[in-house]
mmCIF file with all atom_site columns, C-alpha atoms in Angstrom:
data_model
loop_
_atom_site.group_PDB
_atom_site.id
_atom_site.type_symbol
_atom_site.label_atom_id
_atom_site.label_alt_id
_atom_site.label_comp_id
_atom_site.label_asym_id
_atom_site.label_entity_id
_atom_site.label_seq_id
_atom_site.pdbx_PDB_ins_code
_atom_site.Cartn_x
_atom_site.Cartn_y
_atom_site.Cartn_z
_atom_site.occupancy
_atom_site.B_iso_or_equiv
_atom_site.pdbx_formal_charge
_atom_site.auth_seq_id
_atom_site.auth_comp_id
_atom_site.auth_asym_id
_atom_site.auth_atom_id
_atom_site.pdbx_PDB_model_num
ATOM 1  C CA . MET I 1 1  ? -28.180 6.898  -154.127 1.00 58.00 ? 20 MET I CA 1
ATOM 2  C CA . SER I 1 2  ? -30.919 8.585  -156.290 1.00 76.00 ? 21 SER I CA 1
ATOM 3  C CA . ASN I 1 3  ? -34.499 7.093  -155.072 1.00 88.00 ? 22 ASN I CA 1
ATOM 4  C CA . LYS I 1 4  ? -36.266 5.976  -158.539 1.00 87.00 ? 23 LYS I CA 1
ATOM 5  C CA . LYS I 1 5  ? -39.270 8.627  -157.553 1.00 85.00 ? 24 LYS I CA 1
ATOM 6  C CA . ASP I 1 6  ? -37.071 11.353 -157.467 1.00 88.00 ? 25 ASP I CA 1
ATOM 7  C CA . TYR I 1 7  ? -36.505 11.316 -161.871 1.00 90.00 ? 26 TYR I CA 1
ATOM 8  C CA . ILE I 1 8  ? -39.655 13.061 -163.398 1.00 90.00 ? 27 ILE I CA 1
ATOM 9  C CA . ILE I 1 9  ? -39.607 11.114 -166.294 1.00 95.00 ? 28 ILE I CA 1
ATOM 10 C CA . LEU I 1 10 ? -41.761 12.530 -169.390 1.00 96.00 ? 29 LEU I CA 1
ATOM 11 C CA . LEU I 1 11 ? -43.520 11.960 -171.892 1.00 97.00 ? 30 LEU I CA 1
ATOM 12 C CA . ASP I 1 12 ? -44.474 12.595 -175.091 1.00 94.00 ? 31 ASP I CA 1
ATOM 13 C CA . ASN I 1 13 ? -46.552 10.963 -177.478 1.00 90.00 ? 32 ASN I CA 1
ATOM 14 C CA . GLY I 1 14 ? -46.026 13.410 -180.405 1.00 87.00 ? 33 GLY I CA 1
ATOM 15 C CA . HIS I 1 15 ? -49.098 14.589 -183.536 1.00 86.00 ? 34 HIS I CA 1
ATOM 16 C CA . GLY I 1 16 ? -52.696 15.057 -182.893 1.00 89.00 ? 35 GLY I CA 1
ATOM 17 C CA . GLU I 1 17 ? -54.961 13.682 -184.097 1.00 89.00 ? 36 GLU I CA 1
ATOM 18 C CA . ASN I 1 18 ? -56.250 16.683 -186.294 1.00 85.00 ? 37 ASN I CA 1
ATOM 19 C CA . THR I 1 19 ? -52.754 16.520 -188.058 1.00 81.00 ? 38 THR I CA 1
ATOM 20 C CA . PRO I 1 20 ? -52.916 16.096 -191.712 1.00 78.00 ? 39 PRO I CA 1
ATOM 21 C CA . GLY I 1 21 ? -51.338 13.066 -193.059 1.00 78.00 ? 40 GLY I CA 1
ATOM 22 C CA . LYS I 1 22 ? -50.004 10.907 -190.414 1.00 84.00 ? 41 LYS I CA 1
ATOM 23 C CA . GLN I 1 23 ? -51.071 8.173  -191.149 1.00 85.00 ? 42 GLN I CA 1
ATOM 24 C CA . SER I 1 24 ? -51.061 4.293  -193.806 1.00 87.00 ? 43 SER I CA 1
ATOM 25 C CA . PRO I 1 25 ? -51.768 4.957  -197.241 1.00 89.00 ? 44 PRO I CA 1
ATOM 26 C CA . ASP I 1 26 ? -55.446 3.835  -197.053 1.00 90.00 ? 45 ASP I CA 1
ATOM 27 C CA . GLY I 1 27 ? -56.214 5.402  -193.893 1.00 84.00 ? 46 GLY I CA 1
ATOM 28 C CA . SER I 1 28 ? -57.284 3.092  -191.698 1.00 89.00 ? 47 SER I CA 1
ATOM 29 C CA . LEU I 1 29 ? -53.861 3.577  -189.284 1.00 88.00 ? 48 LEU I CA 1
ATOM 30 C CA . LYS I 1 30 ? -52.919 6.616  -187.535 1.00 89.00 ? 49 LYS I CA 1
ATOM 31 C CA . GLU I 1 31 ? -50.093 7.448  -185.907 1.00 89.00 ? 50 GLU I CA 1
ATOM 32 C CA . TYR I 1 32 ? -51.395 9.718  -182.546 1.00 90.00 ? 51 TYR I CA 1
ATOM 33 C CA . ALA I 1 33 ? -53.645 6.427  -181.605 1.00 91.00 ? 52 ALA I CA 1
ATOM 34 C CA . TYR I 1 34 ? -50.467 4.366  -182.513 1.00 91.00 ? 53 TYR I CA 1
ATOM 35 C CA . ALA I 1 35 ? -47.988 6.953  -180.816 1.00 92.00 ? 54 ALA I CA 1
ATOM 36 C CA . ARG I 1 36 ? -50.414 7.132  -177.619 1.00 94.00 ? 55 ARG I CA 1
ATOM 37 C CA . GLU I 1 37 ? -50.849 3.330  -177.227 1.00 95.00 ? 56 GLU I CA 1
ATOM 38 C CA . ILE I 1 38 ? -46.705 2.358  -177.446 1.00 96.00 ? 57 ILE I CA 1
ATOM 39 C CA . VAL I 1 39 ? -46.283 5.950  -174.561 1.00 97.00 ? 58 VAL I CA 1
ATOM 40 C CA . GLN I 1 40 ? -49.486 4.333  -172.367 1.00 97.00 ? 59 GLN I CA 1
ATOM 41 C CA . ARG I 1 41 ? -47.291 1.396  -172.425 1.00 98.00 ? 60 ARG I CA 1
ATOM 42 C CA . ILE I 1 42 ? -44.329 2.845  -171.579 1.00 98.00 ? 61 ILE I CA 1
ATOM 43 C CA . TYR I 1 43 ? -46.139 4.938  -169.089 1.00 97.00 ? 62 TYR I CA 1
ATOM 44 C CA . SER I 1 44 ? -47.421 2.135  -167.273 1.00 97.00 ? 63 SER I CA 1
ATOM 45 C CA . SER I 1 45 ? -43.778 -0.055 -167.220 1.00 97.00 ? 64 SER I CA 1
ATOM 46 C CA . LEU I 1 46 ? -42.029 2.741  -166.099 1.00 97.00 ? 65 LEU I CA 1
ATOM 47 C CA . LYS I 1 47 ? -44.256 2.851  -162.924 1.00 95.00 ? 66 LYS I CA 1
ATOM 48 C CA . ASP I 1 48 ? -44.457 -0.626 -162.677 1.00 96.00 ? 67 ASP I CA 1
ATOM 49 C CA . LEU I 1 49 ? -40.756 -0.212 -162.272 1.00 94.00 ? 68 LEU I CA 1
ATOM 50 C CA . GLY I 1 50 ? -41.356 2.182  -159.780 1.00 93.00 ? 69 GLY I CA 1
ATOM 51 C CA . TYR I 1 51 ? -40.292 5.494  -161.788 1.00 95.00 ? 70 TYR I CA 1
ATOM 52 C CA . ASN I 1 52 ? -42.379 8.310  -162.124 1.00 93.00 ? 71 ASN I CA 1
ATOM 53 C CA . PRO I 1 53 ? -43.314 8.888  -165.945 1.00 96.00 ? 72 PRO I CA 1
ATOM 54 C CA . TYR I 1 54 ? -46.095 12.068 -166.623 1.00 96.00 ? 73 TYR I CA 1
ATOM 55 C CA . ILE I 1 55 ? -47.873 12.109 -170.419 1.00 96.00 ? 74 ILE I CA 1
ATOM 56 C CA . LEU I 1 56 ? -47.376 15.712 -171.593 1.00 94.00 ? 75 LEU I CA 1
ATOM 57 C CA . VAL I 1 57 ? -50.164 15.442 -174.232 1.00 93.00 ? 76 VAL I CA 1
ATOM 58 C CA . PRO I 1 58 ? -53.128 13.178 -172.967 1.00 92.00 ? 77 PRO I CA 1
ATOM 59 C CA . GLU I 1 59 ? -55.441 14.726 -175.101 1.00 92.00 ? 78 GLU I CA 1
ATOM 60 C CA . THR I 1 60 ? -55.722 13.524 -178.441 1.00 91.00 ? 79 THR I CA 1
ATOM 61 C CA . ASN I 1 61 ? -56.003 16.608 -180.944 1.00 91.00 ? 80 ASN I CA 1
ATOM 62 C CA . ASP I 1 62 ? -52.341 18.271 -181.089 1.00 90.00 ? 81 ASP I CA 1
ATOM 63 C CA . ILE I 1 63 ? -51.002 20.534 -178.108 1.00 91.00 ? 82 ILE I CA 1
ATOM 64 C CA . SER I 1 64 ? -48.528 23.968 -179.109 1.00 91.00 ? 83 SER I CA 1
ATOM 65 C CA . LEU I 1 65 ? -45.337 23.079 -178.755 1.00 91.00 ? 84 LEU I CA 1
ATOM 66 C CA . SER I 1 66 ? -44.565 25.856 -176.499 1.00 94.00 ? 85 SER I CA 1
ATOM 67 C CA . THR I 1 67 ? -47.479 24.502 -174.434 1.00 94.00 ? 86 THR I CA 1
ATOM 68 C CA . ARG I 1 68 ? -45.616 21.480 -174.514 1.00 93.00 ? 87 ARG I CA 1
ATOM 69 C CA . VAL I 1 69 ? -42.882 23.423 -173.195 1.00 94.00 ? 88 VAL I CA 1
ATOM 70 C CA . LYS I 1 70 ? -44.925 25.150 -169.992 1.00 95.00 ? 89 LYS I CA 1
ATOM 71 C CA . ARG I 1 71 ? -46.365 21.382 -168.650 1.00 93.00 ? 90 ARG I CA 1
ATOM 72 C CA . ALA I 1 72 ? -43.006 20.269 -168.717 1.00 93.00 ? 91 ALA I CA 1
ATOM 73 C CA . ASN I 1 73 ? -41.231 23.378 -167.135 1.00 93.00 ? 92 ASN I CA 1
#
């Protein structure tokens, strides 16, 4: 049986702060901030359960898909 530490779980929080749009109509809620908050919660829960998660994009700015793929590989 595999150990939880044997699994690599990659979390990608999506758009960065410099993506136009991606916010509530009044601009008070930003998708990038909410997504990062949720990913951080998932990351913490997985660590607490004994898994080995990684956040692909810890930055708040946009990271290209090709860079995300390189990080994943």
